[in-house]
PDB file of C-alpha atoms and ligand atoms in Angstrom:
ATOM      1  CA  UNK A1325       0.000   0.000   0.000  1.00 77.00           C
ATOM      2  CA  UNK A1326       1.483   3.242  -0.915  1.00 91.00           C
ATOM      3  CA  UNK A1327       1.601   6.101   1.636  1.00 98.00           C
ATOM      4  CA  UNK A1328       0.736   9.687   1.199  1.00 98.00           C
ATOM      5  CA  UNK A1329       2.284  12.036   3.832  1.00 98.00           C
ATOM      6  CA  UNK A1330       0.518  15.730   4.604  1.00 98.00           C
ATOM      7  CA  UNK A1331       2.402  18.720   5.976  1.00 98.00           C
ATOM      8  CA  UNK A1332       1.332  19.960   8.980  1.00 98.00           C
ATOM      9  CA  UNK A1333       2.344  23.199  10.124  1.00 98.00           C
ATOM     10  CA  UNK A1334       2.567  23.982  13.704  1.00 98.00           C
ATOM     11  CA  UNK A1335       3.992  27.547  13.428  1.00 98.00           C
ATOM     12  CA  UNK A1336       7.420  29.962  13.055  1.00 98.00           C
ATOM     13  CA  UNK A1337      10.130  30.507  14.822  1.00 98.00           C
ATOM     14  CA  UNK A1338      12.445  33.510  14.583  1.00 98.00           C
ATOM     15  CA  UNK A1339      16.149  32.744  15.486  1.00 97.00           C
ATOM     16  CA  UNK A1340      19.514  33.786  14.679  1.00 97.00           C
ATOM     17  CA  UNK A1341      20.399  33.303  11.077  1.00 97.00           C
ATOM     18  CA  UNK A1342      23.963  31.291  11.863  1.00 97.00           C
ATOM     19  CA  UNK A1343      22.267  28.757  14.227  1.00 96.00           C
ATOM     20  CA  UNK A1344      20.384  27.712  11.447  1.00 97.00           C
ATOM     21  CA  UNK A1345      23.422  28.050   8.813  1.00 97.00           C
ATOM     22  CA  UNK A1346      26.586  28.159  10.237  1.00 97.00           C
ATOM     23  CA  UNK A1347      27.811  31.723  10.150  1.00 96.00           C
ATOM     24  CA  UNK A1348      25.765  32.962   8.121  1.00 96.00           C
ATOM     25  CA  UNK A1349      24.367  36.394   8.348  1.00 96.00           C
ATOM     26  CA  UNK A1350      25.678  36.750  11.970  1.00 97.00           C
ATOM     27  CA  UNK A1351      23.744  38.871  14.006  1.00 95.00           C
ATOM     28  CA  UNK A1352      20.498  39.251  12.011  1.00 97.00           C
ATOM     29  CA  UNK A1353      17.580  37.425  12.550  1.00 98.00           C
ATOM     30  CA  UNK A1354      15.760  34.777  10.291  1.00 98.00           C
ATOM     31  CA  UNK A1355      11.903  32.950  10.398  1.00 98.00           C
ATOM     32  CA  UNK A1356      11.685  29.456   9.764  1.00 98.00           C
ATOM     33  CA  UNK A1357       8.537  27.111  10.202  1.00 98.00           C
ATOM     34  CA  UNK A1358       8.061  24.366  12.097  1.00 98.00           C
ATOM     35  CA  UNK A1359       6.262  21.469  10.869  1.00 98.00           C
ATOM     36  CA  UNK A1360       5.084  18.079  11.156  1.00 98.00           C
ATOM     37  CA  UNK A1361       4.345  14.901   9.082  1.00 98.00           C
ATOM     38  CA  UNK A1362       1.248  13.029   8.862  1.00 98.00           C
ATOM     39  CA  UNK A1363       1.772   9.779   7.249  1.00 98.00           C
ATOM     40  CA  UNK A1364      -1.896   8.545   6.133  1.00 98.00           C
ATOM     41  CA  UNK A1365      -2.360   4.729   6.045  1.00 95.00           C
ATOM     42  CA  UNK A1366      -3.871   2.331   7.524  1.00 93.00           C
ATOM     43  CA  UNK A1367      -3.128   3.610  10.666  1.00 96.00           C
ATOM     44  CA  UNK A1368      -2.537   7.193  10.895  1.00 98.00           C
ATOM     45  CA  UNK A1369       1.132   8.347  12.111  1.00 98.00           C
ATOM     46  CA  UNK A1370       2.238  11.316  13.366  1.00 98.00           C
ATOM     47  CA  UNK A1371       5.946  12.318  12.672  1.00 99.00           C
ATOM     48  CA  UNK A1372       6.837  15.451  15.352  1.00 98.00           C
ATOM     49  CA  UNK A1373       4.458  17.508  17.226  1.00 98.00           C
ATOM     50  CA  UNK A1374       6.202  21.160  17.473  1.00 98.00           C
ATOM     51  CA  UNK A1375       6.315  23.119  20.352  1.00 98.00           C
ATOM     52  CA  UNK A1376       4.723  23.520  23.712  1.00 98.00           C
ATOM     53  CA  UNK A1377       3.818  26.604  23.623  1.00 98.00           C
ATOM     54  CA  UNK A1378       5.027  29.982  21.715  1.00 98.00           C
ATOM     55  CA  UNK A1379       6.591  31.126  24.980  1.00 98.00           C
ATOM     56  CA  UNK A1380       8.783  28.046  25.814  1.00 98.00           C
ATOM     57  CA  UNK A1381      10.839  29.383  22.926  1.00 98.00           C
ATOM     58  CA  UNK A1382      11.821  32.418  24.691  1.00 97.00           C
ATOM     59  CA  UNK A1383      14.014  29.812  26.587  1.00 96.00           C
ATOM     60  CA  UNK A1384      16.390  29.454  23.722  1.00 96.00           C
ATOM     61  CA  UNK A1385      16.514  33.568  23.184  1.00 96.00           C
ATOM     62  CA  UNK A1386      14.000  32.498  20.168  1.00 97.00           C
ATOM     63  CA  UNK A1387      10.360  33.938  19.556  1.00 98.00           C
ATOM     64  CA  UNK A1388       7.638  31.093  18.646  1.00 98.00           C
ATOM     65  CA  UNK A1389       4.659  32.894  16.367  1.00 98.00           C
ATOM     66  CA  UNK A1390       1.911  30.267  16.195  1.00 98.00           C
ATOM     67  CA  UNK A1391      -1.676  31.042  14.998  1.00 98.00           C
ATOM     68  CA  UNK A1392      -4.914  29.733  16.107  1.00 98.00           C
ATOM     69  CA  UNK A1393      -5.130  27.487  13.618  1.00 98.00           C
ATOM     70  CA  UNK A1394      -1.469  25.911  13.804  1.00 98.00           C
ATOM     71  CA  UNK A1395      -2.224  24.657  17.093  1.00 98.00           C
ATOM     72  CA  UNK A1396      -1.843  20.445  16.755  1.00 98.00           C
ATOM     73  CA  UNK A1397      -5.732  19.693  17.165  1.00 98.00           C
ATOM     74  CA  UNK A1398      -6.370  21.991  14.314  1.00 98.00           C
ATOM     75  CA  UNK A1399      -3.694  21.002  11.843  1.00 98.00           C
ATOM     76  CA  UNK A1400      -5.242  16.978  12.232  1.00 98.00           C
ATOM     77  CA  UNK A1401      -8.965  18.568  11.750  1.00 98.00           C
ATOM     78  CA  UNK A1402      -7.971  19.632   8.426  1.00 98.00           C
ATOM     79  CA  UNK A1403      -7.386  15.938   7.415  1.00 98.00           C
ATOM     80  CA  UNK A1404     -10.059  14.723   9.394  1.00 98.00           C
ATOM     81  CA  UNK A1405      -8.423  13.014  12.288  1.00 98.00           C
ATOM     82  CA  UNK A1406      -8.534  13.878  16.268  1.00 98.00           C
ATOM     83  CA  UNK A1407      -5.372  13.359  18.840  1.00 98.00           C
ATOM     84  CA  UNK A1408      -6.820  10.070  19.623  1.00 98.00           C
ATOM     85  CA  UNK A1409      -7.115   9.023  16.027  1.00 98.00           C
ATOM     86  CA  UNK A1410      -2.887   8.714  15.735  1.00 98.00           C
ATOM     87  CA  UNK A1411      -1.427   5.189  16.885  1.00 98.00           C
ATOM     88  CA  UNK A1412       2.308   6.426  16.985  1.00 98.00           C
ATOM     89  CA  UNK A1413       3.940   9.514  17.323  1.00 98.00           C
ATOM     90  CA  UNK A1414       7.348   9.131  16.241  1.00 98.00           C
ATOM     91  CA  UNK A1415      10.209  11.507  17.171  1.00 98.00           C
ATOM     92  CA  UNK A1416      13.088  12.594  14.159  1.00 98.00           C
ATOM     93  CA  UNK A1417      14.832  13.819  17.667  1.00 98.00           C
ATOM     94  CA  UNK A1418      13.436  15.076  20.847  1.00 98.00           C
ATOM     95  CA  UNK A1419      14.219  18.630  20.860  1.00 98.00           C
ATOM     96  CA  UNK A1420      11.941  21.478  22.289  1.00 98.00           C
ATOM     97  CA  UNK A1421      10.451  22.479  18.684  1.00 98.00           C
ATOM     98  CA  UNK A1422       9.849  18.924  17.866  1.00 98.00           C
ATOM     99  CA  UNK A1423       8.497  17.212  21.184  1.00 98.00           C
ATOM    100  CA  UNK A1424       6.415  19.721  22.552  1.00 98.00           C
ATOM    101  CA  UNK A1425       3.036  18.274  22.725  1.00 98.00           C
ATOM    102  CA  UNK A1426       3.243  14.662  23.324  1.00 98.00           C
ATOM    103  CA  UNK A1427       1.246  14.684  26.652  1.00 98.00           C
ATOM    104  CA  UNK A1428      -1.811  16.062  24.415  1.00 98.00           C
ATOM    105  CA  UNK A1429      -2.184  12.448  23.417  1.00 98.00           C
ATOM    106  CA  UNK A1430      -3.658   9.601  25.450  1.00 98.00           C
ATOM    107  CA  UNK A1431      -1.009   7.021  26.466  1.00 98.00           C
ATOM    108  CA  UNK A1432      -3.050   4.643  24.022  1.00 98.00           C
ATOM    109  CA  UNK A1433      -1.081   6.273  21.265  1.00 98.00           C
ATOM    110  CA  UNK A1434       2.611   5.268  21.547  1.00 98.00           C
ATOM    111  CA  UNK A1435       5.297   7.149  21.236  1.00 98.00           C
ATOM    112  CA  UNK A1436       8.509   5.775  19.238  1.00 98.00           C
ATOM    113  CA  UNK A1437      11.953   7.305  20.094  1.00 98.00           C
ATOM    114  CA  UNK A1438      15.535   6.019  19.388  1.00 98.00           C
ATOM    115  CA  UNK A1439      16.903   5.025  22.802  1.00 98.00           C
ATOM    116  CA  UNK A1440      19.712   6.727  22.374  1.00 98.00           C
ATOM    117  CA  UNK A1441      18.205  10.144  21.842  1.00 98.00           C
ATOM    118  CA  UNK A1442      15.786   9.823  25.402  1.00 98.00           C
ATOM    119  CA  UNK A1443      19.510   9.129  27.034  1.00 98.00           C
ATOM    120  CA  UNK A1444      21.517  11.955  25.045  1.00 98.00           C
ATOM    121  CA  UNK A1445      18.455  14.299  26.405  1.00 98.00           C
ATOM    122  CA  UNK A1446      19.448  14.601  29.568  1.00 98.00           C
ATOM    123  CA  UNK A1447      23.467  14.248  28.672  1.00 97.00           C
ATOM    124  CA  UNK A1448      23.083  17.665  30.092  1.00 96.00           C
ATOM    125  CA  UNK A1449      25.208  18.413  26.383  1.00 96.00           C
ATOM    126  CA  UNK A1450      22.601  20.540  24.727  1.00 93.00           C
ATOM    127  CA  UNK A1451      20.614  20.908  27.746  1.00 93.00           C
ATOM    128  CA  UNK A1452      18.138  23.970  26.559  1.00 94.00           C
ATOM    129  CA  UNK A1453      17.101  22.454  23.734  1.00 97.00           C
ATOM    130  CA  UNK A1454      15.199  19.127  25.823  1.00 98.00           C
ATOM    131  CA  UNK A1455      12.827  21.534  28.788  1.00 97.00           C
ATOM    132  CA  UNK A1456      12.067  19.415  31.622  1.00 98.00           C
ATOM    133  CA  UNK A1457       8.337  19.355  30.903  1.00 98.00           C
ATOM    134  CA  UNK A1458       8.664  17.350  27.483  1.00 98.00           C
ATOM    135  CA  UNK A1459      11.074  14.931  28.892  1.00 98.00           C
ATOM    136  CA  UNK A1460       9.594  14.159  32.006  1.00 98.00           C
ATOM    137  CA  UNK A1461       6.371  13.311  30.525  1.00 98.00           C
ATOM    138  CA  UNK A1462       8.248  10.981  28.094  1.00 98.00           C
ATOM    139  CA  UNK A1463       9.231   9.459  31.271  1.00 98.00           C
ATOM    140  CA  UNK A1464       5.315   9.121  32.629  1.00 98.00           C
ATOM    141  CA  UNK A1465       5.122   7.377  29.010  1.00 98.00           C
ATOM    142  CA  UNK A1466       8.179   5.146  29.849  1.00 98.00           C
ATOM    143  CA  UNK A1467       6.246   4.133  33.307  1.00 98.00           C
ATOM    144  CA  UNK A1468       2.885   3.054  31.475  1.00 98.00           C
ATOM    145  CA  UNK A1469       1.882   0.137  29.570  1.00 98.00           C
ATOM    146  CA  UNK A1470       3.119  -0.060  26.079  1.00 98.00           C
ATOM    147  CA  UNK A1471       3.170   4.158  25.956  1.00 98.00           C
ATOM    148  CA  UNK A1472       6.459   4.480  24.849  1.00 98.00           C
ATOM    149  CA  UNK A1473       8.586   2.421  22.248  1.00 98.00           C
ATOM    150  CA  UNK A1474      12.381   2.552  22.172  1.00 98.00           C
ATOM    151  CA  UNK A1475      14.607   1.481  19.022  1.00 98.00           C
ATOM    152  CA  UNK A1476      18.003   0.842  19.105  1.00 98.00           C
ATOM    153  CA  UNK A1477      18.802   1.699  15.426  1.00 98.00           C
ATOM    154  CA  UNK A1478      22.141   2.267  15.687  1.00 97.00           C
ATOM    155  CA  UNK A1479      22.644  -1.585  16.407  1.00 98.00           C
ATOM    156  CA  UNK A1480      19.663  -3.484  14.965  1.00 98.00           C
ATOM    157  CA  UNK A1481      19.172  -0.543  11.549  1.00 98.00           C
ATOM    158  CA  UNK A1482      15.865  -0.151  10.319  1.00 98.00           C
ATOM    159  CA  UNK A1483      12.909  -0.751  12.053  1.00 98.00           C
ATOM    160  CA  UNK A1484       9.281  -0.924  10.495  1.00 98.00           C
ATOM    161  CA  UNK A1485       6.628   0.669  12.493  1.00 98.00           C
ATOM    162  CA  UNK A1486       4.088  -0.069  10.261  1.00 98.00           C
ATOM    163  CA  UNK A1487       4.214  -1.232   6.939  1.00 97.00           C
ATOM    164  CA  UNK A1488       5.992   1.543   4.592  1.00 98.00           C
ATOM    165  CA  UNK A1489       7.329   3.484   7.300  1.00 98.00           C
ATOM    166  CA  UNK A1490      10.963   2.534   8.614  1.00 98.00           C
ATOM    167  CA  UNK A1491      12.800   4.608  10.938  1.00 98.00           C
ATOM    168  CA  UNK A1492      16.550   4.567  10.306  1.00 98.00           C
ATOM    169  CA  UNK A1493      19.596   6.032  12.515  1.00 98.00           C
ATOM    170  CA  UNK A1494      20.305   9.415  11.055  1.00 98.00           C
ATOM    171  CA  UNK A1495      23.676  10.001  12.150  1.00 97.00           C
ATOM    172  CA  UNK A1496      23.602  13.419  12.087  1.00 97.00           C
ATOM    173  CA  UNK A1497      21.934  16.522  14.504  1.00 97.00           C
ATOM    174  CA  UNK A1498      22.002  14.870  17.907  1.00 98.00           C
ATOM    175  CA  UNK A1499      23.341  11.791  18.875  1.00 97.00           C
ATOM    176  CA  UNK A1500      19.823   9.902  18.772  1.00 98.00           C
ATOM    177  CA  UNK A1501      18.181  11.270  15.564  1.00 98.00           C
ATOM    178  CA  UNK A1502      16.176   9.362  13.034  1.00 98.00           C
ATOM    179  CA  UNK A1503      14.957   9.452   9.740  1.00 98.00           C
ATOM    180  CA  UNK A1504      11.676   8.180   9.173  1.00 98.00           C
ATOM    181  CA  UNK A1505      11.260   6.448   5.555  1.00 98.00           C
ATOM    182  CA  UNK A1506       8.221   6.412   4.079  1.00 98.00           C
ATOM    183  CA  UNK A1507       6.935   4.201   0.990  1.00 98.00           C
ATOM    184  CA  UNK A1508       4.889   6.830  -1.297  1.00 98.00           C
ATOM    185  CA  UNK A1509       3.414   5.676  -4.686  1.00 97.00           C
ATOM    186  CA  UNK A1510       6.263   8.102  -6.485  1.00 97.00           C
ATOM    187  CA  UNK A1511       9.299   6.635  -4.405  1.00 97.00           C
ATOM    188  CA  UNK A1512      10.295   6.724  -0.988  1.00 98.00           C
ATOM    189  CA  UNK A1513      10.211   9.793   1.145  1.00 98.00           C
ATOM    190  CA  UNK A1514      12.986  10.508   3.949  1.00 98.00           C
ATOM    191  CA  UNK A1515      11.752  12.629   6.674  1.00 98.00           C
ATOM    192  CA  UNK A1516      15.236  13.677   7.882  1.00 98.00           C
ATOM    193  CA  UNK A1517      13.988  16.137  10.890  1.00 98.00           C
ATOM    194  CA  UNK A1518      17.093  18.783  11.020  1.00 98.00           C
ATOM    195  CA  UNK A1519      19.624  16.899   9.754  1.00 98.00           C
ATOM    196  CA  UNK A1520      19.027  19.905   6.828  1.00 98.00           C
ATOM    197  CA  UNK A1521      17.594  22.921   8.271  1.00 98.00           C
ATOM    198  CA  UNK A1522      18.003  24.736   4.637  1.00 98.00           C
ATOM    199  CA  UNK A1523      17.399  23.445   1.714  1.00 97.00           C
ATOM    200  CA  UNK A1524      18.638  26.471  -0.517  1.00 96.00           C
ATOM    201  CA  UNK A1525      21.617  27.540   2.134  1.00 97.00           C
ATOM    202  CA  UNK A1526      23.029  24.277   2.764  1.00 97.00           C
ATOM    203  CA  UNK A1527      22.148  22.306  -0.464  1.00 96.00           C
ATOM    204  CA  UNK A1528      21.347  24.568  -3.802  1.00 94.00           C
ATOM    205  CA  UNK A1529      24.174  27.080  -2.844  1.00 94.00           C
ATOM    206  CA  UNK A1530      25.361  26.201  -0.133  1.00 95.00           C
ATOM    207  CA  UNK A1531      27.117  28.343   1.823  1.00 96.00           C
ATOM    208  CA  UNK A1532      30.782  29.462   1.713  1.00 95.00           C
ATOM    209  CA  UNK A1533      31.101  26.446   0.259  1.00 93.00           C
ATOM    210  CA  UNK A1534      33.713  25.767  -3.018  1.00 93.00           C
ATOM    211  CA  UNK A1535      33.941  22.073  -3.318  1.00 92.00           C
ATOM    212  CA  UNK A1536      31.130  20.472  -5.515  1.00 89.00           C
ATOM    213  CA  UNK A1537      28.433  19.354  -4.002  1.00 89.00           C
ATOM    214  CA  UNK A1538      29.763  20.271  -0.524  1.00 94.00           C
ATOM    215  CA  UNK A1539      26.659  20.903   2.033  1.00 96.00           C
ATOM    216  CA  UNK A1540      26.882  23.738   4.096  1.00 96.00           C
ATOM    217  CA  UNK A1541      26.314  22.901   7.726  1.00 96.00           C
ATOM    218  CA  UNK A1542      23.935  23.770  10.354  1.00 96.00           C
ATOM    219  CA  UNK A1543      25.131  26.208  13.727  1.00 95.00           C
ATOM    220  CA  UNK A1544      23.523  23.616  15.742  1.00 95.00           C
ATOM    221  CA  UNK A1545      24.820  20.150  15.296  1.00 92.00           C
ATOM    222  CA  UNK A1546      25.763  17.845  18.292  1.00 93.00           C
ATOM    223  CA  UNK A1547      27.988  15.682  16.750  1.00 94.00           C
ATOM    224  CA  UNK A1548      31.188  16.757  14.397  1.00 96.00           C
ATOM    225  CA  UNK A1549      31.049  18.421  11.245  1.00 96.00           C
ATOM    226  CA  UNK A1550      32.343  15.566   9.494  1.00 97.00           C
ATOM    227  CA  UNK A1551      29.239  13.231  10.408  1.00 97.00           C
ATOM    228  CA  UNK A1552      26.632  15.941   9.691  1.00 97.00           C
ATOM    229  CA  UNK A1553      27.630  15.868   6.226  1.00 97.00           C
ATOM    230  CA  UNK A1554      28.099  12.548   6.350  1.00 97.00           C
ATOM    231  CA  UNK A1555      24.456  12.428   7.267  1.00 98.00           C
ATOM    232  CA  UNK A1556      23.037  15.357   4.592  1.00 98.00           C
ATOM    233  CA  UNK A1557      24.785  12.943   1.953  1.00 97.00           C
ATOM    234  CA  UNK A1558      22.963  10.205   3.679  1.00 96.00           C
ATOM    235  CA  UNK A1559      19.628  11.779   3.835  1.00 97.00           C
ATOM    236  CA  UNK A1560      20.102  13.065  -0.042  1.00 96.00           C
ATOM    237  CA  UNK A1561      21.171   9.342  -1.176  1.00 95.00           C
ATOM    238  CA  UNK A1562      18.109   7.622   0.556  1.00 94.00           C
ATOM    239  CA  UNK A1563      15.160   8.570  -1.931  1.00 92.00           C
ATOM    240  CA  UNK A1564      13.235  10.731  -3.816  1.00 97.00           C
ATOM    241  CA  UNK A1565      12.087  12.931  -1.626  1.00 98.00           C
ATOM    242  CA  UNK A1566      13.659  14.842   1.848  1.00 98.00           C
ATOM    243  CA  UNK A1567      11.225  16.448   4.201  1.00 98.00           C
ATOM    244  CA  UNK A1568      12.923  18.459   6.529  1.00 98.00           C
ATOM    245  CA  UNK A1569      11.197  19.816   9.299  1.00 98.00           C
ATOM    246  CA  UNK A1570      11.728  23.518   9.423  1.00 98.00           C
ATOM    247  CA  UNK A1571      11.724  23.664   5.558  1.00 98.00           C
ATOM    248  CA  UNK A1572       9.538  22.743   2.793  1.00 98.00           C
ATOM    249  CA  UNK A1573      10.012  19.015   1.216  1.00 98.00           C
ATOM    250  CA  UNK A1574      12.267  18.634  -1.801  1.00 98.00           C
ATOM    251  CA  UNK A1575      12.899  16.090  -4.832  1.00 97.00           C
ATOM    252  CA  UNK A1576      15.935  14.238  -5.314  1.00 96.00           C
ATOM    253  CA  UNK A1577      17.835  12.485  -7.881  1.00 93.00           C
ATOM    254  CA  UNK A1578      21.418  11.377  -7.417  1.00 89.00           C
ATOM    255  CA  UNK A1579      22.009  12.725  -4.760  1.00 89.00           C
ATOM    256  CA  UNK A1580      20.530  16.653  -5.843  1.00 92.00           C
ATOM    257  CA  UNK A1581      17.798  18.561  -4.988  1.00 95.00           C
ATOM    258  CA  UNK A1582      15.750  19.140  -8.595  1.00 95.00           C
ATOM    259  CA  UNK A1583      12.626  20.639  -7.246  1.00 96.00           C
ATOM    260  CA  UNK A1584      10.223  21.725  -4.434  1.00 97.00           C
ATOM    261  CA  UNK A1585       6.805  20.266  -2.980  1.00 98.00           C
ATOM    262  CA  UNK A1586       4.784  22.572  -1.305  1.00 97.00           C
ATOM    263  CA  UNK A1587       2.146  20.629   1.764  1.00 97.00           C
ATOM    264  CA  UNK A1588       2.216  16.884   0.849  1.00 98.00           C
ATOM    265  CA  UNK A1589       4.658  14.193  -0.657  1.00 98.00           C
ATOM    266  CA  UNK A1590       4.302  13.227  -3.607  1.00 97.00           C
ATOM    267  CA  UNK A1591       2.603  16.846  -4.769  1.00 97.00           C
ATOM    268  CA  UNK A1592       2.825  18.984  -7.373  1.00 96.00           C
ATOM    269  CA  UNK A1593       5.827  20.224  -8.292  1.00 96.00           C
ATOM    270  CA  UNK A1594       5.919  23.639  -6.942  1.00 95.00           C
ATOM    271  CA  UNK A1595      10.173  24.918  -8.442  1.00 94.00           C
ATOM    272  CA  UNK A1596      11.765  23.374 -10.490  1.00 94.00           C
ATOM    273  CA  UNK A1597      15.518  23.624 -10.179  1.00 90.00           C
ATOM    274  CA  UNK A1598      18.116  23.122 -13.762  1.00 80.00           C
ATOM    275  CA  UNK A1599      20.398  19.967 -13.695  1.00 71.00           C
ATOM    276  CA  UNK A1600      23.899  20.591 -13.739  1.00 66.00           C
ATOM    277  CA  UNK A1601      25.231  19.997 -17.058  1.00 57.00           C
ATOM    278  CA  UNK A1602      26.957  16.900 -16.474  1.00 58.00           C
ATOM    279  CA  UNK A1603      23.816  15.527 -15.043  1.00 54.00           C
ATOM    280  CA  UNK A1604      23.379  12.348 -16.840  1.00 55.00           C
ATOM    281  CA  UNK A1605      20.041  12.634 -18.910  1.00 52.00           C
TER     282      UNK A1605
HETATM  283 ZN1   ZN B3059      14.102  21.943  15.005  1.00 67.28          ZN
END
C-alpha cells in the first residue's frame, strides 16, 4: 500500500540566522517554520508535534509565532483526524520544537523514540534544547503500559513501524536522531527532521562552500562536522524525496535537490531547479 504524507504546520520561529546556517548572516535574525508529518495509512502516524507553547521558545533567546489554527488539534482537523485518532507519534529527535506536545495524546497512542536520543536528552550536552516538561512526561510514558517504544537503530538498523514506514539512525543533529522512511506511490520519502535545516543555504548554494556538491552545515549540530555531512549525503542518497522539518520538502535524484513540494509528498511540483550539465540525462 502506498503512503501519502501531509504537511502539517505547527507555526514559526524567529532565530539567529547562523544557528540555522553556520555563520551565516551573523547577528540578524531569520523565520523558519516548524512542521510536522502526517503519514496517512492504515493507521494514521504522526511524525513530530512542534512546540509547547510559543513562549517556551523564549528559553532558547527564540520567539515562537503560532496562529490559532497551527495549534496540533487543528492542523489533524484539516485531514479529518482527532489526537486520539494517531497510533504512533514518532520523534526525528526530541528537541523542544519537535516534542512539545506529546502529553496532548492519550497514552493509548505510543510514542517511538531512538533510545539513544531519550539518554543523550538529559546528557546535560545541549541541555536547553530538551525543557524538563517534554522529557519528564516521556518518562510518565516510559512508566505506562506499552506508551512508549524505544529502538536501538544504531545496532539493529531499520525498524518498520508499520508497513511503509521505517525509521533509520540518522547520524547526524544529535546523537539519537532518526529518519523516518516512508513508501509513497512516487518513491520513498525521507523525513530527515534537522539533519538539513536549509534546503537552498546548505544544499542549492550552499554556503561558503567551493567544493562540488559540498553541504553547508547547520550552527547547531551535536555531533562533528564531518558526520553531519556525512548524514546530509545520507539523507540526499536515501530517496526521492527529503522532508525536513523547518523547511519545505524537496525532490531528489542522485544525490541533488531538482525541485520543491509545497504541503504533501508526492505533490505537485511547486520549483523546479536546472540539472547541472553533467547531469546524466
Ligand atoms: Zn528543530
Amino acid at each position: 500500500m502506498a503512503l501519502e504524507i501531509k504537511v502539517l504546520d505547527y507555526g514559526d520561529i524567529e532565530l539567529e540566522s547562523s544557528f540555522l546556517v553556520l555563520g551565516r548572516n551573523c547577528g540578524s535574525t531569520a523565520r523558519v517554520p516548524t512542521f510536522g508529518y502526517l503519514i496517512l495509512g492504515d493507521d494514521p502516524v504522526l511524525v513530530d508535534t512542534g512546540y509547547r507553547s510559543p513562549e517556551i521558545m523564549a528559553s532558547l533567546g527564540m520567539r515562537g509565532l503560532q496562529y490559532h489554527e497551527q495549534l496540533i488539534e487543528n492542523q489533524l482537523a484539516k485531514h479529518g483526524l482527532k489526537l486520539r485518532d494517531i497510533r504512533y507519534i514518532l520523534h526525528t529527535h526530541l528537541h523542544i520544537d519537535h516534542a512539545g506536545k506529546d502529553d496532548l495524546f492519550p497514552m493509548s497512542t505510543t510514542v517511538v523514540v531512538n533510545r539513544r536520543e531519550l539518554e543523550y536528552s538529559v546528557s546535560g550536552l545541549m541541555h536547553p534544547q530538551y525543557p524538563a516538561p517534554d522529557i519528564k512526561h516521556l518518562i510518565d510514558r516510559l512508566h505506562t503500559q506499552n506508551a512508549l517504544r524505544f529502538l536501538d537503530l544504531e545496532i539493529s538498523g531499520g525498524e518498520e513501524i508499520v508497513p511503509g514506514v521505517i525509521c533509520e539512525a540518522a547520524g547526524g543533529h544529535t546523537e539519537g536522531s532518526m529518519n523516518i522512511i516512508v513508501e509513497t506511490a512516487e518513491g520513498i520519502a525521507n523525513i530527515c527532521g534537522d539533519i538539513i535545516y536549509d534546503i537552498n543555504d546548505q544544499l542549492i548554494e550552499p554556503f561558503h562552500q567551493t567544493q562540488e556538491l559540498e553541504p553547508a552545515v547547520t550552527g547547531n549540530h551535536g555531533t562533528t562536522k564531518r558526520q553531519e555531512k556525512s548524514a546530509i549525503k545520507r539523507a540526499l542518497n536515501r530517496g526521492r524525496f527529503i522532508c525536513p522539518i523547518h523547511d519545505r520538502p524537496a525532490v531528489v535524484e542522485r544525490g541533488q535537490v531538482i525541485g520543491r513540494l509545497h504541503d504533501q509528498v508526492p505533490g505537485p511540483i511547486t520549483k523546479s531547479y536546472p540539472k547541472r550539465k553533467w547531469f546524466p540525462a
